[in-house]
Structures are given as structure tokens and as C-alpha cells.
Amino acid sequence: MAAEHNLILDLTTVLGASALGGYLANRLRQPVLLGYLITGLVVGPFGFKLLSDVPRIQSLASIGVAFLLFALGVEFSLTELKRVKNIAIQGSLLQIGLTTAFVAFLTILLGWVEGITQGIFLGAVLSLSSTAVVLKTLAERGETNTLHGQVMLAILIAQDLALGLMLAILPALNQPESLGLALCSALLKVLVFLAAAIAFGRWTVPSLISNVAATESTELFILTVIALCLGVAIVTAKLGLSIEMGAFVSGLMVSEIDYADHALAKVLPLRDTFACLFFASIGMLIDPGVLIQNFGLILALVFLVMVGKAMIILPIILKFGYSLKTAIISSFGINQIGEFSFVLALAGLELQLISERNYLLLLGTTAITLVLTPMWVNISPHLASRLIQMPFFAKYLRQFAEPKILSIPETISGHVVVAGYGRVGQVIVKILQNQGYLVLVIENSEAAIQRLRMQQIPYICGDADSELVLEKIHLETAKALAIALPDPASSRLLLQRALAIAPELDVIARSHHNREIDLLTQMGAKEVVQPEFEAALELGAHLLATLGEPVNQIRTVISNIRTDRYRSIRPEQEERR
């Protein structure tokens, strides 16, 4: 009973401290996961030692990993995977192979390891990036469905799948003669599991979820979804593969059924709670003493890892036909060492594939790269814009910025340009076409391009804020430009460059945050629309009509709010910022 009370006390301590750490990080305008990591350091065994059973907390944290990957699987459906399958499979294998080879060569050359086996092992550890941290950061920024978000997640998921193979063949590294047999065995396990998962997901999961949903019992539905997620994760663990692989595959099973959104909504609160434990548990592994004693060396390793991995990933993404901007943002978004590298490193330590000192240095280096990741993701769009403008990069990489796919009439004028063909962009295009306007769409998603091609809508494939793309869409003869991009930075850059080409062009822009409304207006946008405010205005108008207010008065109220750029309805906190 005392042990149970200790566990409850430990959970309360971690969750309470994480809530405080996350709040402080948010007030300082930093990602909340940074607060969770620091919280783990403070309450953990190397901090104030407020926990009595750290291993059990870290075990519970693995549930957070499972829920993170399950939710990703539900959101990142098989249809989404097909869109980036080339970069996911070929690109990730190339990235893992090149990183492993480079690290093995460098560590052997510098004498950091004893023999090629340890070099290969260390390379495999460093080749993995952080799905959990990157996913959390992208979700906070609302960028999981952007092109660079899809590219990053595709590579990260493939890395997580590769982790199962790495763990399976790890014991054979000390016995090179059995390496081939271990690899074949691991591949066979993966193929058998995937075949069983496909069969289970096609013929069992839909009917199971449907029958449970028919009971209209929320408790039963939640329990079934949790059991499915953790059950498949346990199966993969028993097969010697990774828990995260099983959780992700179980999410993919659910993603193809009608109740996918309902299941995701029920899991999200659990995911966020246990993910908090996971990030705090990483912070508990950080030993400040090791960081202080080897501060210079660790900083050098952090620089070497983050810059080196970015330089390896950048040309790989360019090779698969993505733009320079997408390549830069993606490569600097996944250039850290992954949290699952801890799992691989610990297994290697037990097999004496890494020394105790190198293991501690690796922990410190990994922790710092994870802490820096949200900052890298935040600054990477600005870094991409600056690099593209530098003469050296612009001259050498101009070929990668060229739009790859064009479907524009030879002589086009009097058209309306729509940047972005997501949910908002599609509605805009449909409205314009119904009124007989000629529309030209800028989009960089292959799936969206296929829809445009099927609907015979003129389009250009590329980044909307690219100067080379803007040169080809005849802005000087266009009637208007509608900006419906998911990325705020790209929206601002597009507005600036479009007006530089055609100063008199009417530009309608979508605002992602309240504070952008005035900024985009000052930059020259004729109208700035905030989707959440517009939805509220429509609801308010319908409500006033229901209450018997005259139609003309309702129109006047709504018109005044729009003319004043929503100032009268903006939250006070946003106004103070």
C-alpha cells in the first residue's frame, strides 16, 4: 500500500510540476515541452530528488509514446502515407545509411570508438530523430499538414519502423558472423506483423469499432480504443520490434474507418497527459554534473550532430524534387537525436557496444538537441528565406526553386490567383468558378496537384512565396490574389513579394493569429480574414435573426465589425500583446 501511495505522490509531483513548467514556458513564449523537459531535470534524481520511484514513472511515460504515435497514425492515414511514400521509404533509408556511415568513419578516425562495430552502432543511434518532439512542435504551430510537416513526419515514421530492425540485429553486432541471419529474422518479423496488421485492420477492426460505437457507451468506446492501441504495441514489443511501431500501425488501422475522428478526440486528452510524463522522463535522465564537466565537448557534439544531420538530410530532400525552402525547413526540423536513441543506447551499453563515458555524453548531447529542436523549427522558415536570398545559394540552388509542374495557358490575364488549395483554398476556387472567373492555383502538395489536374484547373506546382514561381503567374495582369496558405511566414513573404511585382494588386489574405490582422493590413493586404472570427460572426448573425433583430441592423453590425478589422471582438489578451 505504501508503494502505491508513493506512486500516486510521484505522479502528482511530476504532473503538477510539469503544469507549472509548461505554464512558465508558455508565458515566456517558448514551447511547453521545453518546460516539461526542465521540470524532469528539476524533480528528478539529478535535481531536487522529489521522486521515490523514477523507473516506474519512466515506464508509465512509454504509454505517452504509444498514444503519441497512435494519434499520429489516426491523423496520418494510409492516403497521406502514399503521397510521401518515396521520401518515407527511399529517403529515410538513404538518410539512415549515410548518417551511420559518416558517423562510423568519423568516430573511428578520431579514435572515439574501438573498432568498426562500435562506430556502426553509434551511427545508428545518431541517425534517429525525435518523432515525439517534432510532432508536438508541429502540432503547436499547426503545421502537421503542411508539405514540410508531411516530409518530416514521413521520414520520422520510417526511422521509428527502422528502430525495430536495429533492436533485433543489435545482439548480432558482437557476432558479425550471425548478422545476416539476425537481419533476415528481423525483416521476417516485420513482414509477418504488417501482413497480420493489414488483415486485422481490414476485416476485424471496422466491425469491432462499429459494434462498440453502436452501444453509444463512451466508456466502452474509450476502453476499446485504448486496448487496441496498447495491445498492438505490446504485440510488437513481444516480437522484438518497437512499441511505437505497434502504436502507429494501430492508429493506421483506425484511420481508415468512419469513427477515426471520434477515436482521436477521445485519445487526445490521454495522449497529452502521458506525453507530459514522457518529456519529463527525458529531463530526468539529464545529469547536470556531466554537462558541466564536459560542457565544451558536449556543445561541440551538439553543433556537429545538428549541422551534420541537416547537411545530410538537405540534399536527400532536394533529390526527391522538393523545393529548397521545404528542404531547409525539413532538414533543420529533424536534425536532433531522437528520444528512442536512449532505448538503443541503453541496449548497446548492456552489450558493451558503447562505453559508460560515451553513454553519459550521448545522453547530455541528446537532451540538448531535443531542447533546441522547438527553437530550430521556429527559426527554420526565416533561415530558409535568408539562405535563398544569399547570392551563393541562389545561384547554386536556383534549379531546385524552379516550379516542376506547370499547367497555365500561354496567354492568361484577368485571372484570380489563389495561393493554397487546402480546405479554405478549395472553397474559394469553387466560389470563383461558379461566378465564371478564371482561376490560377499555386500549390506544392502532390495530392492537391492531382485534384487540380483532374478538375482541369490551371495550376503551378511550387512554393507560393518563391520569386521564381511568382514570375510565372502573370501577377501584373491578374485581377486579385487570395492567400490561403497554412504557414503564416509564407503568407507574409508572398504578400510582400506579390505587391513588389504588382503594387496595385488587390490581395485578400487569411490571418492565422489575431496579431497578424493589423500586420498583414499594414503590409498592403486589402482585406484580412480571420476564419474563427468569421465563423463567430455568422453564428452571431443567425442568433440575432432568431431573436428577432431586423436584417438591415444585423448587416450593419457585422459590417462595422469587419470594417474595424474585428477590433471590437478581439480578446483583450491578444490586444495587450
Coordinates of C-alpha atoms in Angstrom, one line a residue:
M1 CA 0.0 0.0 0.0
A2 CA 2.9 2.4 0.8
A3 CA 4.3 1.7 -2.6
E4 CA 1.0 2.6 -4.3
H5 CA 0.9 5.8 -2.2
N6 CA 4.4 6.7 -3.3
L7 CA 3.5 6.2 -7.0
I8 CA 0.5 8.4 -6.6
L9 CA 2.6 11.0 -4.9
D10 CA 5.3 10.8 -7.6
L11 CA 2.6 11.1 -10.4
T12 CA 1.1 14.1 -8.6
T13 CA 4.6 15.7 -8.3
V14 CA 5.5 15.2 -11.9
L15 CA 2.2 16.3 -13.4
G16 CA 1.9 19.3 -11.0
A17 CA 5.5 20.4 -11.7
S18 CA 5.0 19.9 -15.4
A19 CA 1.9 22.0 -15.4
L20 CA 3.8 24.8 -13.7
G21 CA 6.8 24.3 -16.0
G22 CA 4.6 24.3 -19.1
Y23 CA 2.8 27.4 -17.9
L24 CA 6.1 29.3 -17.3
A25 CA 7.3 28.2 -20.8
N26 CA 4.1 29.4 -22.4
R27 CA 4.3 32.8 -20.6
L28 CA 7.9 33.2 -21.9
R29 CA 6.5 32.3 -25.4
Q30 CA 8.5 29.1 -25.5
P31 CA 7.1 25.6 -26.4
V32 CA 5.5 23.9 -23.4
L33 CA 7.5 20.7 -24.0
L34 CA 10.7 22.8 -23.1
G35 CA 9.0 23.4 -19.7
Y36 CA 8.3 19.6 -19.3
L37 CA 12.0 18.8 -20.0
I38 CA 13.3 21.3 -17.5
T39 CA 10.6 20.0 -15.0
G40 CA 12.0 16.5 -15.3
L41 CA 15.5 17.8 -14.6
V42 CA 14.4 19.7 -11.5
V43 CA 12.3 17.0 -9.8
G44 CA 14.4 14.0 -11.0
P45 CA 17.3 12.2 -9.4
F46 CA 19.9 14.8 -10.6
G47 CA 17.7 17.7 -9.4
F48 CA 15.9 18.0 -6.1
K49 CA 15.2 14.2 -5.9
L50 CA 11.5 14.7 -5.3
L51 CA 10.6 11.3 -6.7
S52 CA 10.9 7.9 -5.0
D53 CA 10.4 5.6 -8.0
V54 CA 11.8 7.1 -11.1
P55 CA 11.9 3.8 -13.1
R56 CA 8.1 3.4 -12.7
I57 CA 7.4 6.9 -13.8
Q58 CA 9.6 6.3 -16.9
S59 CA 7.7 3.1 -17.6
L60 CA 4.4 5.0 -17.5
A61 CA 6.0 7.5 -19.8
S62 CA 6.2 4.8 -22.5
I63 CA 2.4 4.9 -22.6
G64 CA 2.7 8.5 -23.7
V65 CA 4.9 7.5 -26.6
A66 CA 2.3 4.9 -27.6
F67 CA -0.6 7.4 -27.5
L68 CA 1.5 10.0 -29.4
L69 CA 2.2 7.5 -32.2
F70 CA -1.4 6.2 -32.2
A71 CA -2.8 9.7 -32.6
L72 CA -0.3 10.3 -35.4
G73 CA -1.4 7.1 -37.2
V74 CA -5.0 8.2 -37.0
E75 CA -4.2 11.6 -38.4
F76 CA -1.6 10.4 -40.9
S77 CA -3.7 8.0 -42.8
L78 CA -2.6 5.5 -45.5
T79 CA -3.7 8.0 -48.1
E80 CA -1.3 10.6 -46.6
L81 CA 1.5 8.0 -46.5
K82 CA 1.1 7.2 -50.2
R83 CA 1.7 10.9 -51.0
V84 CA 5.1 10.8 -49.4
K85 CA 6.0 7.2 -49.8
N86 CA 9.1 7.8 -51.8
I87 CA 10.7 10.1 -49.4
A88 CA 9.5 8.0 -46.5
I89 CA 11.0 4.7 -47.7
Q90 CA 13.9 5.6 -50.0
G91 CA 14.8 8.9 -48.4
S92 CA 14.8 7.7 -44.9
L93 CA 16.9 4.6 -45.8
L94 CA 19.3 6.8 -47.5
Q95 CA 19.4 9.2 -44.6
I96 CA 20.0 6.4 -42.0
G97 CA 22.7 4.7 -44.2
L98 CA 24.6 7.9 -44.9
T99 CA 24.4 9.1 -41.3
T100 CA 25.6 5.7 -40.0
A101 CA 28.4 5.5 -42.5
F102 CA 29.6 9.1 -41.8
V103 CA 29.5 8.8 -38.0
A104 CA 31.3 5.4 -38.1
F105 CA 34.0 6.9 -40.3
L106 CA 34.4 10.0 -38.2
T107 CA 34.4 8.2 -34.8
I108 CA 37.0 5.6 -36.0
L109 CA 39.2 8.3 -37.5
L110 CA 39.1 10.4 -34.2
G111 CA 39.6 7.3 -32.0
W112 CA 36.3 7.7 -30.1
V113 CA 35.3 4.1 -30.6
E114 CA 37.1 0.7 -30.6
G115 CA 36.5 -0.8 -34.0
I116 CA 34.0 -0.6 -36.8
T117 CA 31.2 -2.4 -34.9
Q118 CA 31.0 0.3 -32.2
G119 CA 31.2 3.0 -34.9
I120 CA 28.3 1.5 -36.8
F121 CA 26.3 1.3 -33.6
L122 CA 26.9 4.9 -32.7
G123 CA 26.0 5.9 -36.2
A124 CA 22.7 4.0 -35.9
V125 CA 22.0 5.8 -32.6
L126 CA 22.7 9.3 -34.1
S127 CA 20.7 8.5 -37.3
L128 CA 17.4 8.5 -35.4
S129 CA 15.4 11.8 -34.9
S130 CA 12.7 12.7 -32.4
T131 CA 9.1 11.9 -33.6
A132 CA 7.6 12.9 -30.3
V133 CA 9.3 16.3 -30.0
V134 CA 8.9 17.2 -33.7
L135 CA 5.3 16.1 -33.8
K136 CA 4.4 18.1 -30.6
T137 CA 6.2 21.2 -32.0
L138 CA 4.4 20.9 -35.4
A139 CA 1.1 20.4 -33.7
E140 CA 1.6 23.5 -31.6
R141 CA 2.4 25.5 -34.7
G142 CA -0.5 24.0 -36.7
E143 CA 1.9 22.7 -39.3
T144 CA 1.4 18.9 -39.3
N145 CA -0.5 19.1 -42.6
T146 CA 2.0 21.4 -44.4
L147 CA 4.3 20.0 -47.0
H148 CA 7.4 20.3 -44.8
G149 CA 5.4 18.8 -41.9
Q150 CA 4.4 15.8 -44.0
V151 CA 8.0 15.3 -45.2
M152 CA 9.4 15.4 -41.7
L153 CA 6.8 13.0 -40.3
A154 CA 7.3 10.6 -43.2
I155 CA 11.0 10.3 -42.5
L156 CA 10.5 10.1 -38.8
I157 CA 7.9 7.3 -39.0
A158 CA 10.3 5.4 -41.3
Q159 CA 13.0 5.9 -38.7
D160 CA 10.7 4.5 -35.9
L161 CA 10.0 1.5 -38.1
A162 CA 13.7 1.0 -38.6
L163 CA 14.3 1.1 -34.8
G164 CA 12.6 -2.3 -34.6
L165 CA 15.1 -3.7 -37.0
M166 CA 18.0 -2.1 -35.2
L167 CA 17.0 -3.6 -31.8
A168 CA 16.5 -7.0 -33.5
I169 CA 20.0 -7.1 -35.0
L170 CA 21.8 -5.3 -32.1
P171 CA 22.9 -8.6 -30.3
A172 CA 24.5 -9.8 -33.6
L173 CA 26.8 -6.8 -33.8
N174 CA 29.1 -8.6 -31.3
Q175 CA 28.9 -11.7 -33.5
P176 CA 29.3 -10.4 -37.1
E177 CA 29.0 -13.9 -38.5
S178 CA 25.4 -14.1 -37.5
L179 CA 24.5 -10.6 -38.7
G180 CA 22.8 -11.7 -41.9
L181 CA 20.7 -14.3 -40.0
A182 CA 19.6 -11.7 -37.5
L183 CA 18.7 -9.2 -40.2
C184 CA 16.6 -11.8 -42.1
S185 CA 14.9 -12.7 -38.9
A186 CA 14.0 -9.1 -38.1
L187 CA 12.7 -8.5 -41.7
L188 CA 10.6 -11.6 -41.5
K189 CA 9.1 -10.5 -38.2
V190 CA 8.2 -7.1 -39.6
L191 CA 6.6 -8.6 -42.8
V192 CA 4.6 -11.1 -40.7
F193 CA 3.4 -8.4 -38.3
L194 CA 2.5 -6.0 -41.2
A195 CA 0.6 -8.7 -43.0
A196 CA -1.3 -9.6 -39.8
A197 CA -2.0 -5.9 -39.1
I198 CA -3.4 -5.3 -42.6
A199 CA -5.7 -8.3 -42.3
F200 CA -6.8 -7.4 -38.8
G201 CA -7.3 -3.8 -39.8
R202 CA -9.4 -4.6 -42.8
W203 CA -11.6 -7.4 -41.5
T204 CA -11.7 -7.1 -37.7
V205 CA -11.2 -3.5 -36.5
P206 CA -14.0 -1.8 -38.5
S207 CA -16.7 -4.3 -37.3
L208 CA -15.3 -4.2 -33.8
I209 CA -15.3 -0.4 -33.5
S210 CA -18.7 -0.2 -35.2
N211 CA -20.3 -2.7 -32.8
V212 CA -18.8 -0.9 -29.8
A213 CA -19.9 2.5 -31.1
A214 CA -23.5 1.1 -31.6
T215 CA -23.8 0.7 -27.8
E216 CA -23.5 4.5 -27.5
S217 CA -21.4 4.0 -24.4
T218 CA -18.5 6.5 -24.2
E219 CA -16.7 4.3 -21.6
L220 CA -16.7 1.2 -23.8
F221 CA -15.6 3.1 -26.8
I222 CA -12.6 4.7 -25.0
L223 CA -11.6 1.4 -23.4
T224 CA -11.7 -0.4 -26.7
V225 CA -9.6 2.2 -28.4
I226 CA -7.0 2.2 -25.6
A227 CA -6.9 -1.6 -25.5
L228 CA -6.4 -1.6 -29.3
C229 CA -3.6 0.9 -29.2
L230 CA -1.7 -0.7 -26.2
G231 CA -2.5 -4.2 -27.3
V232 CA -0.9 -3.9 -30.7
A233 CA 2.0 -2.0 -29.2
I234 CA 2.6 -4.9 -26.7
V235 CA 2.5 -7.5 -29.6
T236 CA 5.3 -5.6 -31.5
A237 CA 7.3 -5.4 -28.2
K238 CA 6.9 -9.2 -27.8
L239 CA 8.1 -9.7 -31.4
G240 CA 11.3 -7.8 -30.6
L241 CA 10.1 -4.7 -32.5
S242 CA 9.4 -1.3 -31.1
I243 CA 6.3 -0.3 -29.1
E244 CA 6.0 2.9 -31.2
M245 CA 5.8 0.9 -34.4
G246 CA 2.8 -1.1 -33.0
A247 CA 1.1 2.1 -31.7
F248 CA 1.5 3.8 -35.1
V249 CA 0.2 0.8 -37.0
S250 CA -2.9 0.5 -34.7
G251 CA -3.6 4.2 -35.4
L252 CA -3.4 3.5 -39.2
M253 CA -6.0 0.7 -38.7
V254 CA -8.4 3.1 -37.1
S255 CA -7.7 6.0 -39.6
E256 CA -9.5 4.1 -42.4
I257 CA -12.8 3.7 -40.6
D258 CA -15.8 6.1 -40.1
Y259 CA -15.1 6.6 -36.4
A260 CA -11.5 7.8 -36.8
D261 CA -12.2 11.4 -35.7
H262 CA -14.3 10.2 -32.7
A263 CA -11.5 7.9 -31.6
L264 CA -8.9 10.6 -31.9
A265 CA -10.9 13.0 -29.9
K266 CA -11.2 10.5 -27.0
V267 CA -7.4 9.7 -27.1
L268 CA -6.1 13.2 -27.3
P269 CA -6.5 14.1 -23.5
L270 CA -4.8 10.8 -22.6
R271 CA -2.1 11.5 -25.1
D272 CA -1.3 14.9 -23.8
T273 CA -1.2 13.8 -20.2
F274 CA 1.1 10.8 -20.7
A275 CA 3.2 12.7 -23.3
C276 CA 3.9 15.2 -20.5
L277 CA 5.2 12.3 -18.4
F278 CA 7.4 11.2 -21.3
F279 CA 9.1 14.6 -21.9
A280 CA 9.6 15.0 -18.1
S281 CA 11.2 11.5 -18.0
I282 CA 13.7 12.6 -20.6
G283 CA 14.6 15.5 -18.4
M284 CA 15.2 13.1 -15.5
L285 CA 18.0 11.5 -17.5
I286 CA 20.0 14.7 -17.7
D287 CA 22.9 14.8 -15.3
P288 CA 23.9 18.5 -14.8
G289 CA 27.3 17.3 -13.4
V290 CA 28.2 15.6 -16.7
L291 CA 27.0 18.6 -18.7
I292 CA 29.2 21.0 -16.6
Q293 CA 32.3 18.8 -16.6
N294 CA 32.1 18.2 -20.4
F295 CA 30.3 21.4 -21.4
G296 CA 32.7 22.4 -24.2
L297 CA 32.8 18.9 -25.7
I298 CA 29.0 18.5 -25.5
L299 CA 28.4 21.8 -27.2
A300 CA 30.8 20.8 -30.0
L301 CA 29.0 17.4 -30.3
V302 CA 25.6 19.2 -30.4
F303 CA 26.9 21.5 -33.2
L304 CA 28.4 18.6 -35.1
V305 CA 25.2 16.5 -34.8
M306 CA 22.7 19.2 -35.7
V307 CA 24.6 20.8 -38.5
G308 CA 25.9 17.5 -39.8
K309 CA 22.5 15.8 -39.9
A310 CA 20.9 18.8 -41.6
M311 CA 23.6 18.8 -44.3
I312 CA 22.9 15.1 -44.9
I313 CA 19.1 15.4 -45.0
L314 CA 19.0 18.6 -47.1
P315 CA 20.3 17.2 -50.4
I316 CA 18.2 14.0 -49.9
I317 CA 15.0 16.0 -49.8
L318 CA 16.1 18.1 -52.8
K319 CA 16.8 14.9 -54.7
F320 CA 13.2 13.9 -54.4
G321 CA 12.0 17.0 -56.1
Y322 CA 11.0 19.2 -53.1
S323 CA 11.7 22.9 -53.1
L324 CA 14.8 24.4 -51.4
K325 CA 12.6 26.0 -48.8
T326 CA 10.9 22.7 -47.9
A327 CA 14.2 21.0 -47.8
I328 CA 15.8 23.6 -45.5
I329 CA 12.8 23.7 -43.1
S330 CA 12.6 19.9 -43.0
S331 CA 16.3 19.2 -42.6
F332 CA 16.6 21.7 -39.7
G333 CA 13.5 20.3 -38.1
I334 CA 14.7 16.7 -37.8
N335 CA 18.4 17.3 -37.2
Q336 CA 18.3 16.3 -33.5
I337 CA 19.0 12.9 -31.8
G338 CA 15.7 11.0 -31.1
E339 CA 14.3 10.1 -27.8
F340 CA 14.3 6.5 -28.9
S341 CA 18.1 6.7 -29.3
F342 CA 18.0 6.4 -25.4
V343 CA 16.5 2.9 -25.9
L344 CA 19.1 1.9 -28.4
A345 CA 21.9 3.4 -26.4
L346 CA 20.9 1.6 -23.3
A347 CA 20.7 -1.7 -25.1
G348 CA 24.1 -1.0 -26.5
L349 CA 25.5 -0.2 -23.1
E350 CA 24.4 -3.6 -21.8
L351 CA 26.0 -5.3 -24.8
Q352 CA 29.2 -3.2 -24.3
L353 CA 28.9 -1.5 -27.7
I354 CA 29.3 1.9 -26.0
S355 CA 31.4 2.9 -23.1
E356 CA 29.9 4.4 -19.9
R357 CA 31.5 7.8 -20.5
N358 CA 30.3 7.9 -24.1
Y359 CA 26.8 6.9 -23.0
L360 CA 26.7 9.8 -20.5
L361 CA 28.0 12.2 -23.1
L362 CA 25.4 10.9 -25.6
L363 CA 22.6 11.5 -23.0
G364 CA 23.7 15.1 -22.5
T365 CA 24.1 15.7 -26.2
T366 CA 20.7 14.2 -27.0
A367 CA 18.9 16.1 -24.3
I368 CA 20.3 19.4 -25.5
T369 CA 19.4 18.7 -29.1
L370 CA 15.8 17.9 -28.0
V371 CA 15.6 21.2 -26.1
L372 CA 16.9 23.1 -29.1
T373 CA 14.5 21.4 -31.6
P374 CA 11.5 23.7 -31.0
M375 CA 13.7 26.7 -31.5
W376 CA 15.1 25.3 -34.7
V377 CA 11.7 24.5 -36.0
N378 CA 10.6 28.1 -35.2
I379 CA 13.5 29.8 -36.9
S380 CA 13.9 27.5 -39.9
P381 CA 11.4 29.3 -42.1
H382 CA 13.2 32.6 -41.6
L383 CA 16.6 30.8 -42.1
A384 CA 15.3 29.3 -45.3
S385 CA 14.2 32.7 -46.6
R386 CA 17.6 34.3 -45.8
L387 CA 19.6 31.5 -47.3
I388 CA 17.6 31.6 -50.6
Q389 CA 18.3 35.3 -50.9
M390 CA 22.1 34.8 -50.5
P391 CA 23.8 35.1 -53.9
F392 CA 25.9 31.9 -53.4
F393 CA 22.9 29.7 -52.5
A394 CA 20.6 31.4 -55.0
K395 CA 23.0 30.8 -57.9
Y396 CA 23.9 27.2 -56.9
L397 CA 20.4 26.1 -55.9
R398 CA 18.2 28.0 -58.4
Q399 CA 17.4 24.8 -60.2
F400 CA 15.7 23.4 -57.1
A401 CA 13.5 26.5 -56.8
E402 CA 12.1 26.2 -60.3
P403 CA 8.5 25.1 -60.4
K404 CA 8.4 21.5 -61.6
I405 CA 4.9 21.2 -62.9
L406 CA 3.0 23.9 -64.9
S407 CA -0.5 23.9 -66.3
I408 CA -1.0 27.5 -67.3
P409 CA -2.5 28.8 -70.6
E410 CA 0.1 30.5 -72.8
T411 CA -1.8 33.8 -72.6
I412 CA -3.5 34.3 -69.3
S413 CA -4.9 37.6 -68.0
G414 CA -7.8 38.9 -65.9
H415 CA -7.4 35.8 -63.7
V416 CA -7.6 35.4 -59.9
V417 CA -4.6 33.7 -58.2
V418 CA -5.3 31.5 -55.3
A419 CA -2.3 30.5 -53.2
G420 CA -3.1 27.2 -51.4
Y421 CA -5.6 24.5 -52.3
G422 CA -6.4 23.2 -48.8
R423 CA -9.8 23.4 -47.3
V424 CA -10.1 27.2 -47.5
G425 CA -8.5 27.4 -50.9
Q426 CA -10.8 24.8 -52.4
V427 CA -13.9 26.7 -51.3
I428 CA -12.5 30.0 -52.7
V429 CA -11.8 28.3 -56.1
K430 CA -15.3 26.8 -56.2
I431 CA -16.9 30.1 -55.5
L432 CA -14.9 31.9 -58.1
Q433 CA -15.5 29.2 -60.7
N434 CA -19.3 29.3 -60.0
Q435 CA -19.2 33.0 -60.8
G436 CA -17.3 32.4 -64.1
Y437 CA -13.9 33.8 -63.1
L438 CA -10.6 32.3 -64.4
V439 CA -8.6 30.9 -61.6
L440 CA -4.9 30.0 -61.3
V441 CA -3.8 28.0 -58.2
I442 CA -0.4 27.8 -56.6
E443 CA 0.2 24.6 -54.6
N444 CA 3.1 22.4 -53.6
S445 CA 1.2 19.3 -52.5
E446 CA 1.2 16.4 -54.9
A447 CA -2.2 15.2 -53.7
A448 CA -3.7 18.7 -54.3
I449 CA -2.0 18.9 -57.8
Q450 CA -3.7 15.6 -58.7
R451 CA -7.1 17.0 -57.7
L452 CA -6.4 20.2 -59.7
R453 CA -5.3 18.1 -62.7
M454 CA -8.5 16.0 -62.6
Q455 CA -10.7 19.1 -62.3
Q456 CA -8.7 20.8 -65.2
I457 CA -8.0 23.9 -63.1
P458 CA -4.9 25.9 -64.1
Y459 CA -2.1 25.5 -61.6
I460 CA 1.5 25.8 -60.9
C461 CA 3.4 23.5 -58.5
G462 CA 5.8 25.2 -56.2
D463 CA 6.2 27.4 -53.1
A464 CA 3.8 30.3 -53.4
D465 CA 6.4 32.7 -51.8
S466 CA 9.1 31.7 -54.3
E467 CA 10.1 34.6 -56.6
L468 CA 10.6 32.1 -59.5
V469 CA 7.0 30.9 -59.1
L470 CA 5.6 34.4 -58.9
E471 CA 7.4 35.3 -62.1
K472 CA 5.3 32.7 -64.0
I473 CA 1.8 33.5 -62.8
H474 CA 1.4 36.9 -64.5
L475 CA 0.5 38.9 -61.4
E476 CA 0.7 42.1 -63.5
T477 CA -2.4 41.1 -65.4
A478 CA -4.2 39.4 -62.6
K479 CA -7.4 40.8 -61.0
A480 CA -6.7 39.7 -57.5
L481 CA -4.7 37.4 -55.2
A482 CA -6.2 35.3 -52.4
I483 CA -3.7 33.9 -49.9
A484 CA -4.9 30.8 -48.2
L485 CA -1.6 29.2 -47.1
P486 CA -1.3 27.2 -43.9
D487 CA 2.1 28.8 -43.0
P488 CA 1.9 32.4 -41.6
A489 CA 5.6 33.2 -42.5
S490 CA 5.0 32.1 -46.2
S491 CA 1.8 34.2 -46.3
R492 CA 3.7 37.4 -45.2
L493 CA 6.5 36.7 -47.6
L494 CA 4.1 36.1 -50.5
L495 CA 2.2 39.3 -49.8
Q496 CA 5.4 41.3 -49.7
R497 CA 6.8 39.9 -53.0
A498 CA 3.4 39.9 -54.8
L499 CA 3.0 43.7 -54.1
A500 CA 6.6 44.3 -55.2
I501 CA 5.7 42.9 -58.6
A502 CA 2.2 44.3 -58.9
P503 CA 1.7 47.2 -56.4
E504 CA -1.9 47.8 -57.4
L505 CA -3.0 44.2 -57.0
D506 CA -6.0 43.5 -54.7
V507 CA -4.8 41.0 -52.1
I508 CA -7.1 39.1 -49.8
A509 CA -5.2 37.3 -47.0
R510 CA -6.1 34.7 -44.4
S511 CA -4.9 35.5 -40.9
H512 CA -3.8 32.6 -38.6
H513 CA -3.4 34.7 -35.5
N514 CA -5.2 37.8 -34.3
R515 CA -2.0 39.8 -34.1
E516 CA -1.4 39.2 -37.8
I517 CA -4.6 41.1 -38.9
D518 CA -3.0 44.5 -38.4
L519 CA 0.4 43.4 -39.7
L520 CA -1.0 42.0 -43.0
T521 CA -3.1 45.1 -43.4
Q522 CA -0.1 47.4 -42.9
M523 CA 1.9 45.3 -45.4
G524 CA -0.7 46.1 -48.1
A525 CA -3.5 43.5 -48.0
K526 CA -6.8 45.0 -49.0
E527 CA -8.8 42.6 -46.8
V528 CA -7.6 40.3 -44.0
V529 CA -9.9 37.5 -42.9
Q530 CA -9.7 35.6 -39.6
P531 CA -11.6 32.3 -40.1
E532 CA -12.5 31.9 -36.4
F533 CA -13.9 35.4 -36.2
E534 CA -15.9 34.9 -39.5
A535 CA -17.4 31.7 -38.1
A536 CA -18.4 33.6 -34.9
L537 CA -19.9 36.5 -37.0
E538 CA -22.1 34.0 -38.9
L539 CA -23.2 32.3 -35.7
G540 CA -23.9 35.7 -34.2
A541 CA -25.9 36.9 -37.2
H542 CA -28.1 33.8 -37.2
L543 CA -28.6 34.1 -33.4
L544 CA -29.6 37.8 -33.8
A545 CA -32.1 36.9 -36.6
T546 CA -33.6 34.2 -34.3
L547 CA -34.0 36.8 -31.6
G548 CA -36.0 39.0 -34.0
E549 CA -33.4 41.7 -34.8
P550 CA -34.0 43.4 -38.2
V551 CA -32.0 42.1 -41.1
N552 CA -30.6 45.6 -42.0
Q553 CA -29.4 46.2 -38.4
I554 CA -27.7 42.8 -38.3
R555 CA -25.9 43.5 -41.6
T556 CA -24.8 46.9 -40.2
V557 CA -23.4 45.3 -37.0
I558 CA -21.5 42.7 -38.9
S559 CA -20.2 45.2 -41.5
N560 CA -18.9 47.5 -38.8
I561 CA -17.0 44.7 -37.1
R562 CA -15.4 43.8 -40.4
T563 CA -14.6 47.4 -41.3
D564 CA -12.9 47.8 -37.9
R565 CA -10.8 44.6 -38.6
Y566 CA -12.5 42.7 -35.7
R567 CA -11.1 45.1 -33.1
S568 CA -14.3 45.2 -31.1
I569 CA -14.4 41.4 -30.7
R570 CA -10.7 40.6 -30.3
P571 CA -9.7 39.0 -26.9
E572 CA -8.2 41.5 -24.5
Q573 CA -5.1 39.4 -24.1
E574 CA -4.4 39.5 -27.8
E575 CA -4.9 43.3 -27.8
R576 CA -2.3 43.7 -25.0
R577 CA 0.2 41.6 -26.9

